[in-house]
PDB file of C-alpha atoms and ligand atoms in Angstrom:
ATOM      1  CA  MET F1044       0.008   0.020   0.018  1.00  0.00           C
ATOM      2  CA  LEU F1045       1.217   3.453  -0.876  1.00  0.00           C
ATOM      3  CA  LYS F1046       2.492   5.399   2.120  1.00  0.00           C
ATOM      4  CA  PRO F1047       1.145   8.886   2.829  1.00  0.00           C
ATOM      5  CA  THR F1048       4.686  10.339   2.633  1.00  0.00           C
ATOM      6  CA  GLN F1049       5.221   8.721  -0.793  1.00  0.00           C
ATOM      7  CA  ALA F1050       1.843  10.023  -2.075  1.00  0.00           C
ATOM      8  CA  TYR F1051       2.785  13.493  -0.827  1.00  0.00           C
ATOM      9  CA  CYS F1052       6.048  13.494  -2.766  1.00  0.00           C
ATOM     10  CA  LEU F1053       4.334  12.314  -5.909  1.00  0.00           C
ATOM     11  CA  LEU F1054       1.596  14.913  -5.697  1.00  0.00           C
ATOM     12  CA  LEU F1055       3.987  17.797  -4.928  1.00  0.00           C
ATOM     13  CA  LYS F1056       6.270  16.729  -7.800  1.00  0.00           C
ATOM     14  CA  SER F1057       3.439  16.617 -10.204  1.00  0.00           C
ATOM     15  CA  PHE F1058       1.308  19.648  -9.109  1.00  0.00           C
ATOM     16  CA  GLY F1059       3.914  21.810  -7.383  1.00  0.00           C
ATOM     17  CA  PRO F1060       3.216  23.843  -4.122  1.00  0.00           C
ATOM     18  CA  GLN F1061      -0.393  25.118  -3.873  1.00  0.00           C
ATOM     19  CA  GLY F1062       0.287  27.801  -1.180  1.00  0.00           C
ATOM     20  CA  TRP F1063      -3.147  27.379   0.312  1.00  0.00           C
ATOM     21  CA  TRP F1064      -4.921  29.358   2.077  1.00  0.00           C
ATOM     22  CA  PRO F1065      -5.004  32.584  -0.019  1.00  0.00           C
ATOM     23  CA  VAL F1066      -5.376  35.999   1.729  1.00  0.00           C
ATOM     24  CA  THR F1067      -5.958  39.422   0.252  1.00  0.00           C
ATOM     25  CA  ARG F1068      -3.007  41.767   0.407  1.00  0.00           C
ATOM     26  CA  ASN F1069      -3.183  45.254  -1.148  1.00  0.00           C
ATOM     27  CA  GLY F1070      -6.345  44.194  -2.985  1.00  0.00           C
ATOM     28  CA  ILE F1071      -4.638  41.166  -4.578  1.00  0.00           C
ATOM     29  CA  THR F1072      -5.266  37.480  -3.712  1.00  0.00           C
ATOM     30  CA  GLU F1073      -1.930  36.209  -2.419  1.00  0.00           C
ATOM     31  CA  HIS F1074      -1.159  32.433  -2.332  1.00  0.00           C
ATOM     32  CA  ARG F1075       2.072  32.624  -0.498  1.00  0.00           C
ATOM     33  CA  GLY F1076       2.991  32.752   3.234  1.00  0.00           C
ATOM     34  CA  GLY F1077      -0.530  32.410   4.690  1.00  0.00           C
ATOM     35  CA  PRO F1078      -2.214  34.892   6.949  1.00  0.00           C
ATOM     36  CA  LYS F1079       0.021  37.059   9.068  1.00  0.00           C
ATOM     37  CA  SER F1080      -1.983  39.948  10.473  1.00  0.00           C
ATOM     38  CA  GLU F1081      -5.080  39.817  12.615  1.00  0.00           C
ATOM     39  CA  GLY F1082      -7.175  40.900   9.629  1.00  0.00           C
ATOM     40  CA  GLU F1083      -5.750  38.193   7.432  1.00  0.00           C
ATOM     41  CA  LYS F1084      -6.335  35.540  10.151  1.00  0.00           C
ATOM     42  CA  TRP F1085      -9.928  36.731  10.420  1.00  0.00           C
ATOM     43  CA  GLU F1086     -10.255  36.561   6.604  1.00  0.00           C
ATOM     44  CA  VAL F1087      -9.318  32.838   6.706  1.00  0.00           C
ATOM     45  CA  VAL F1088     -11.921  32.272   9.475  1.00  0.00           C
ATOM     46  CA  VAL F1089     -14.580  33.964   7.292  1.00  0.00           C
ATOM     47  CA  GLY F1090     -13.505  31.985   4.239  1.00  0.00           C
ATOM     48  CA  ALA F1091     -13.593  28.679   6.146  1.00  0.00           C
ATOM     49  CA  ILE F1092     -17.202  29.363   7.119  1.00  0.00           C
ATOM     50  CA  LEU F1093     -18.256  30.594   3.736  1.00  0.00           C
ATOM     51  CA  THR F1094     -16.641  27.685   1.806  1.00  0.00           C
ATOM     52  CA  GLN F1095     -19.012  25.095   3.328  1.00  0.00           C
ATOM     53  CA  ASN F1096     -20.934  23.441   0.525  1.00  0.00           C
ATOM     54  CA  THR F1097     -19.731  25.809  -2.177  1.00  0.00           C
ATOM     55  CA  ALA F1098     -16.959  26.330  -4.642  1.00  0.00           C
ATOM     56  CA  TRP F1099     -14.101  28.680  -3.649  1.00  0.00           C
ATOM     57  CA  THR F1100     -14.865  31.016  -6.541  1.00  0.00           C
ATOM     58  CA  ASN F1101     -18.240  31.882  -4.936  1.00  0.00           C
ATOM     59  CA  VAL F1102     -16.453  32.581  -1.662  1.00  0.00           C
ATOM     60  CA  GLU F1103     -14.106  34.950  -3.383  1.00  0.00           C
ATOM     61  CA  LYS F1104     -17.055  37.000  -4.666  1.00  0.00           C
ATOM     62  CA  ALA F1105     -18.610  37.027  -1.220  1.00  0.00           C
ATOM     63  CA  LEU F1106     -15.362  38.191   0.410  1.00  0.00           C
ATOM     64  CA  ALA F1107     -14.962  41.034  -2.127  1.00  0.00           C
ATOM     65  CA  GLU F1108     -18.597  42.083  -1.471  1.00  0.00           C
ATOM     66  CA  MET F1109     -18.104  42.040   2.244  1.00  0.00           C
ATOM     67  CA  ARG F1110     -15.211  44.431   1.793  1.00  0.00           C
ATOM     68  CA  LYS F1111     -17.139  46.605  -0.607  1.00  0.00           C
ATOM     69  CA  GLN F1112     -20.030  46.884   1.797  1.00  0.00           C
ATOM     70  CA  ASN F1113     -17.704  47.539   4.773  1.00  0.00           C
ATOM     71  CA  SER F1114     -18.946  44.480   6.564  1.00  0.00           C
ATOM     72  CA  TRP F1115     -15.522  43.105   6.966  1.00  0.00           C
ATOM     73  CA  SER F1116     -13.721  43.371  10.366  1.00  0.00           C
ATOM     74  CA  ILE F1117     -14.679  41.382  13.401  1.00  0.00           C
ATOM     75  CA  GLU F1118     -16.391  44.455  14.870  1.00  0.00           C
ATOM     76  CA  SER F1119     -18.273  45.329  11.691  1.00  0.00           C
ATOM     77  CA  VAL F1120     -19.551  41.770  11.244  1.00  0.00           C
ATOM     78  CA  ALA F1121     -20.527  41.511  14.864  1.00  0.00           C
ATOM     79  CA  THR F1122     -22.608  44.747  14.661  1.00  0.00           C
ATOM     80  CA  ALA F1123     -23.928  44.474  11.056  1.00  0.00           C
ATOM     81  CA  THR F1124     -27.582  43.488  10.587  1.00  0.00           C
ATOM     82  CA  GLU F1125     -28.115  39.976   9.329  1.00  0.00           C
ATOM     83  CA  LYS F1126     -29.814  41.448   6.260  1.00  0.00           C
ATOM     84  CA  LYS F1127     -26.716  43.408   5.372  1.00  0.00           C
ATOM     85  CA  LEU F1128     -24.526  40.418   5.829  1.00  0.00           C
ATOM     86  CA  GLU F1129     -26.822  38.160   3.889  1.00  0.00           C
ATOM     87  CA  LYS F1130     -26.745  40.567   0.997  1.00  0.00           C
ATOM     88  CA  ALA F1131     -22.948  40.666   0.990  1.00  0.00           C
ATOM     89  CA  ILE F1132     -22.404  36.886   1.104  1.00  0.00           C
ATOM     90  CA  ARG F1133     -25.323  35.861  -1.174  1.00  0.00           C
ATOM     91  CA  SER F1134     -22.916  34.323  -3.818  1.00  0.00           C
ATOM     92  CA  ALA F1135     -21.603  31.807  -1.279  1.00  0.00           C
ATOM     93  CA  GLY F1136     -24.979  30.103  -0.895  1.00  0.00           C
ATOM     94  CA  TYR F1137     -26.895  29.184   2.240  1.00  0.00           C
ATOM     95  CA  PHE F1138     -26.398  32.847   2.927  1.00  0.00           C
ATOM     96  CA  ARG F1139     -28.955  33.170   5.779  1.00  0.00           C
ATOM     97  CA  GLN F1140     -27.350  30.397   7.745  1.00  0.00           C
ATOM     98  CA  LYS F1141     -23.873  31.544   7.049  1.00  0.00           C
ATOM     99  CA  ALA F1142     -24.659  35.166   7.973  1.00  0.00           C
ATOM    100  CA  LYS F1143     -25.710  33.885  11.360  1.00  0.00           C
ATOM    101  CA  TYR F1144     -22.615  31.765  11.747  1.00  0.00           C
ATOM    102  CA  LEU F1145     -20.337  34.638  10.867  1.00  0.00           C
ATOM    103  CA  LYS F1146     -22.105  36.975  13.203  1.00  0.00           C
ATOM    104  CA  GLU F1147     -22.057  34.527  16.068  1.00  0.00           C
ATOM    105  CA  THR F1148     -18.389  33.839  15.591  1.00  0.00           C
ATOM    106  CA  ALA F1149     -17.491  37.583  15.422  1.00  0.00           C
ATOM    107  CA  LYS F1150     -19.568  38.396  18.483  1.00  0.00           C
ATOM    108  CA  TYR F1151     -17.894  35.548  20.329  1.00  0.00           C
ATOM    109  CA  ILE F1152     -14.409  36.773  19.581  1.00  0.00           C
ATOM    110  CA  GLN F1153     -15.404  40.316  20.325  1.00  0.00           C
ATOM    111  CA  LYS F1154     -16.902  39.436  23.721  1.00  0.00           C
ATOM    112  CA  ASN F1155     -14.343  36.904  24.871  1.00  0.00           C
ATOM    113  CA  TYR F1156     -11.086  38.107  23.366  1.00  0.00           C
ATOM    114  CA  GLY F1157     -11.624  41.852  22.769  1.00  0.00           C
ATOM    115  CA  SER F1158     -11.726  41.135  18.982  1.00  0.00           C
ATOM    116  CA  LYS F1159      -8.123  39.863  19.168  1.00  0.00           C
ATOM    117  CA  ILE F1160      -8.132  36.641  17.244  1.00  0.00           C
ATOM    118  CA  GLU F1161      -4.522  35.827  18.150  1.00  0.00           C
ATOM    119  CA  LYS F1162      -5.528  35.830  21.773  1.00  0.00           C
ATOM    120  CA  MET F1163      -8.044  33.118  20.991  1.00  0.00           C
ATOM    121  CA  PHE F1164      -5.412  31.197  19.019  1.00  0.00           C
ATOM    122  CA  SER F1165      -2.872  31.311  21.857  1.00  0.00           C
ATOM    123  CA  GLN F1166      -4.444  28.357  23.611  1.00  0.00           C
ATOM    124  CA  PRO F1167      -3.463  24.662  22.980  1.00  0.00           C
ATOM    125  CA  ILE F1168      -4.987  22.948  19.979  1.00  0.00           C
ATOM    126  CA  GLY F1169      -7.367  20.776  22.035  1.00  0.00           C
ATOM    127  CA  ALA F1170      -8.882  23.726  23.885  1.00  0.00           C
ATOM    128  CA  LEU F1171      -9.106  25.890  20.760  1.00  0.00           C
ATOM    129  CA  ARG F1172     -10.795  23.150  18.839  1.00  0.00           C
ATOM    130  CA  TYR F1173     -13.274  22.489  21.648  1.00  0.00           C
ATOM    131  CA  GLU F1174     -14.157  26.197  21.732  1.00  0.00           C
ATOM    132  CA  LEU F1175     -14.564  26.422  17.930  1.00  0.00           C
ATOM    133  CA  LEU F1176     -16.787  23.426  17.867  1.00  0.00           C
ATOM    134  CA  SER F1177     -19.042  25.064  20.442  1.00  0.00           C
ATOM    135  CA  LEU F1178     -19.913  27.802  17.920  1.00  0.00           C
ATOM    136  CA  LYS F1179     -22.919  27.376  15.712  1.00  0.00           C
ATOM    137  CA  GLY F1180     -21.983  26.404  12.146  1.00  0.00           C
ATOM    138  CA  ILE F1181     -18.448  25.270  12.960  1.00  0.00           C
ATOM    139  CA  GLY F1182     -17.999  21.475  12.562  1.00  0.00           C
ATOM    140  CA  PRO F1183     -14.836  19.421  12.638  1.00  0.00           C
ATOM    141  CA  GLU F1184     -13.639  20.285   9.059  1.00  0.00           C
ATOM    142  CA  THR F1185     -14.230  24.053   9.536  1.00  0.00           C
ATOM    143  CA  ALA F1186     -12.651  24.021  12.994  1.00  0.00           C
ATOM    144  CA  ASP F1187      -9.581  22.150  11.717  1.00  0.00           C
ATOM    145  CA  SER F1188      -9.229  24.491   8.671  1.00  0.00           C
ATOM    146  CA  ILE F1189      -9.262  27.434  11.056  1.00  0.00           C
ATOM    147  CA  ILE F1190      -6.705  25.711  13.335  1.00  0.00           C
ATOM    148  CA  LEU F1191      -4.360  24.786  10.459  1.00  0.00           C
ATOM    149  CA  TYR F1192      -4.617  27.730   8.118  1.00  0.00           C
ATOM    150  CA  SER F1193      -5.491  30.624  10.381  1.00  0.00           C
ATOM    151  CA  ALA F1194      -4.004  29.675  13.770  1.00  0.00           C
ATOM    152  CA  ASN F1195      -1.128  28.022  12.032  1.00  0.00           C
ATOM    153  CA  LYS F1196      -1.204  24.945  14.285  1.00  0.00           C
ATOM    154  CA  PRO F1197      -0.759  21.263  13.182  1.00  0.00           C
ATOM    155  CA  ARG F1198      -4.118  19.662  12.786  1.00  0.00           C
ATOM    156  CA  PHE F1199      -4.800  17.707   9.542  1.00  0.00           C
ATOM    157  CA  VAL F1200      -7.909  18.747   7.744  1.00  0.00           C
ATOM    158  CA  VAL F1201     -10.218  16.023   6.366  1.00  0.00           C
ATOM    159  CA  ASP F1202     -12.904  16.869   3.808  1.00  0.00           C
ATOM    160  CA  ALA F1203     -15.018  14.856   1.391  1.00  0.00           C
ATOM    161  CA  TYR F1204     -12.231  14.967  -1.230  1.00  0.00           C
ATOM    162  CA  THR F1205      -9.709  13.485   1.261  1.00  0.00           C
ATOM    163  CA  ARG F1206     -12.006  10.668   2.279  1.00  0.00           C
ATOM    164  CA  ARG F1207     -12.887   9.808  -1.377  1.00  0.00           C
ATOM    165  CA  ILE F1208      -9.236   9.582  -2.242  1.00  0.00           C
ATOM    166  CA  CYS F1209      -8.446   7.590   0.888  1.00  0.00           C
ATOM    167  CA  GLY F1210     -11.146   5.142  -0.105  1.00  0.00           C
ATOM    168  CA  ARG F1211      -9.672   4.596  -3.493  1.00  0.00           C
ATOM    169  CA  LEU F1212      -6.120   4.241  -2.167  1.00  0.00           C
ATOM    170  CA  GLY F1213      -7.221   1.707   0.438  1.00  0.00           C
ATOM    171  CA  TRP F1214      -6.506   4.121   3.283  1.00  0.00           C
ATOM    172  CA  PRO F1215      -8.769   4.466   6.326  1.00  0.00           C
ATOM    173  CA  HIS F1216     -11.791   6.601   5.498  1.00  0.00           C
ATOM    174  CA  SER F1217     -14.845   5.409   7.461  1.00  0.00           C
ATOM    175  CA  THR F1218     -14.852   8.388   9.841  1.00  0.00           C
ATOM    176  CA  TYR F1219     -13.448  11.831  10.015  1.00  0.00           C
ATOM    177  CA  LYS F1220     -11.511  10.983  13.148  1.00  0.00           C
ATOM    178  CA  GLU F1221     -10.059   7.731  11.651  1.00  0.00           C
ATOM    179  CA  THR F1222      -8.826   9.494   8.546  1.00  0.00           C
ATOM    180  CA  GLN F1223      -7.354  12.385  10.479  1.00  0.00           C
ATOM    181  CA  GLU F1224      -5.508  10.048  12.840  1.00  0.00           C
ATOM    182  CA  PHE F1225      -4.167   8.082   9.925  1.00  0.00           C
ATOM    183  CA  PHE F1226      -2.488  11.173   8.437  1.00  0.00           C
ATOM    184  CA  GLU F1227      -1.363  12.593  11.703  1.00  0.00           C
ATOM    185  CA  SER F1228       0.245   9.401  12.859  1.00  0.00           C
ATOM    186  CA  ASN F1229       1.984   8.778   9.536  1.00  0.00           C
ATOM    187  CA  LEU F1230       3.342  12.255   8.892  1.00  0.00           C
ATOM    188  CA  PRO F1231       5.796  14.510  10.784  1.00  0.00           C
ATOM    189  CA  GLU F1232       3.833  17.040  12.830  1.00  0.00           C
ATOM    190  CA  GLU F1233       4.488  20.004  10.546  1.00  0.00           C
ATOM    191  CA  VAL F1234       2.089  22.794   9.851  1.00  0.00           C
ATOM    192  CA  LYS F1235       3.433  23.597   6.345  1.00  0.00           C
ATOM    193  CA  LEU F1236       3.239  19.927   5.432  1.00  0.00           C
ATOM    194  CA  TYR F1237      -0.326  19.540   6.606  1.00  0.00           C
ATOM    195  CA  GLN F1238      -1.307  22.733   4.775  1.00  0.00           C
ATOM    196  CA  GLU F1239       0.277  21.705   1.540  1.00  0.00           C
ATOM    197  CA  TYR F1240      -0.850  18.088   1.673  1.00  0.00           C
ATOM    198  CA  HIS F1241      -4.518  19.049   2.105  1.00  0.00           C
ATOM    199  CA  ALA F1242      -4.390  21.478  -0.757  1.00  0.00           C
ATOM    200  CA  LEU F1243      -2.633  18.845  -2.989  1.00  0.00           C
ATOM    201  CA  LEU F1244      -5.428  16.342  -2.164  1.00  0.00           C
ATOM    202  CA  VAL F1245      -8.043  18.924  -3.144  1.00  0.00           C
ATOM    203  CA  LYS F1246      -6.219  19.449  -6.496  1.00  0.00           C
ATOM    204  CA  LEU F1247      -6.036  15.683  -7.045  1.00  0.00           C
ATOM    205  CA  ALA F1248      -9.774  15.255  -6.360  1.00  0.00           C
ATOM    206  CA  LYS F1249     -10.709  18.043  -8.784  1.00  0.00           C
ATOM    207  CA  ARG F1250      -8.351  17.079 -11.492  1.00  0.00           C
ATOM    208  CA  HIS F1251      -8.296  13.231 -11.424  1.00  0.00           C
ATOM    209  CA  CYS F1252     -10.097  11.614  -8.563  1.00  0.00           C
ATOM    210  CA  LEU F1253     -13.529  12.763  -9.544  1.00  0.00           C
ATOM    211  CA  LYS F1254     -16.642  11.626  -7.666  1.00  0.00           C
ATOM    212  CA  ARG F1255     -18.376   9.557 -10.294  1.00  0.00           C
ATOM    213  CA  GLU F1256     -15.613   8.414 -12.601  1.00  0.00           C
ATOM    214  CA  PRO F1257     -11.944   8.952 -11.624  1.00  0.00           C
ATOM    215  CA  LEU F1258      -9.685   9.977 -14.461  1.00  0.00           C
ATOM    216  CA  CYS F1259      -6.790   7.649 -13.515  1.00  0.00           C
ATOM    217  CA  GLU F1260      -4.771   8.241 -16.655  1.00  0.00           C
ATOM    218  CA  ASN F1261      -1.838  10.441 -15.888  1.00  0.00           C
ATOM    219  CA  CYS F1262      -2.936  10.622 -12.170  1.00  0.00           C
ATOM    220  CA  PRO F1263       0.315  11.088 -10.148  1.00  0.00           C
ATOM    221  CA  LEU F1264      -0.748   8.127  -7.950  1.00  0.00           C
ATOM    222  CA  GLU F1265      -1.921   5.807 -10.761  1.00  0.00           C
ATOM    223  CA  LYS F1266       1.011   3.350 -10.477  1.00  0.00           C
ATOM    224  CA  ASN F1267       0.602   2.955  -6.774  1.00  0.00           C
ATOM    225  CA  CYS F1268      -3.178   3.230  -6.388  1.00  0.00           C
ATOM    226  CA  SER F1269      -4.331  -0.033  -4.847  1.00  0.00           C
ATOM    227  CA  ARG F1270      -7.991   0.271  -6.061  1.00  0.00           C
ATOM    228  CA  PRO F1271      -8.044   2.561  -9.066  1.00  0.00           C
ATOM    229  CA  ASN F1272     -11.394   1.235 -10.281  1.00  0.00           C
ATOM    230  CA  ASP F1273     -13.107   1.067  -6.937  1.00  0.00           C
ATOM    231  CA  ALA F1274     -15.028   4.320  -7.288  1.00  0.00           C
TER     232      ALA F1274
HETATM  233  S1  SF4 P 807      -5.421   6.447  -9.719  1.00  0.00           S
HETATM  234 FE1  SF4 P 807      -7.531   6.912 -10.061  1.00  0.00          FE
HETATM  235  S2  SF4 P 807      -8.630   6.236  -8.258  1.00  0.00           S
HETATM  236 FE2  SF4 P 807      -6.397   6.273  -7.745  1.00  0.00          FE
HETATM  237  S3  SF4 P 807      -6.103   8.286  -6.789  1.00  0.00           S
HETATM  238 FE3  SF4 P 807      -5.686   8.495  -8.963  1.00  0.00          FE
HETATM  239  S4  SF4 P 807      -7.663   9.166  -9.896  1.00  0.00           S
HETATM  240 FE4  SF4 P 807      -8.052   8.348  -7.857  1.00  0.00          FE
END
């Protein structure tokens, strides 16, 4: 069976670094270095909530509209009316629910951390994850995306793409936890590695390992895939 470290090397060699998660700097989407400032870290949190059940291109439109309508910072999201937020994030789908989730998260950070997101992120991973999961609209995948890409802490993100690929490679994929533990126990505990690996799996799923019919020809893992036809 292909080892996770071998798969990573093959994917990286074939697709190159993905530099995920993008942040906006000087009005330009930047795919390098990840979030640095408080504002950029908040942007990743907002993106992680908005990307639930929708394509990233729709999230980008919603993020741009939030900025345009001045419903952007933690304070402005916390105090904006739900109607205003809904209007700004309409392109991301499920906009009524997501407006509530964003508002609740912003109000929570404002009330408990004086709107300082880094203060919230200063706690250990377990406590931070527990707290994130207590917020409405934040499930394991969103919480782990925030921990990995915004807080810059090592927690492997599992999404539907990851589990689909794992199923086809013969890797554990029955539950979120099982898949997460598989990666975390087979990889060095490195933030950049976890970030890049997740992004490479997303790329693989979109380019080759499609839901209905995988396009195995020229897939970087084709030679080592133990169940290429078990879709
Ligand atoms: S060889 Fe086919 S089934 Fe295996 S990972 Fe690649 S696309 Fe998916």
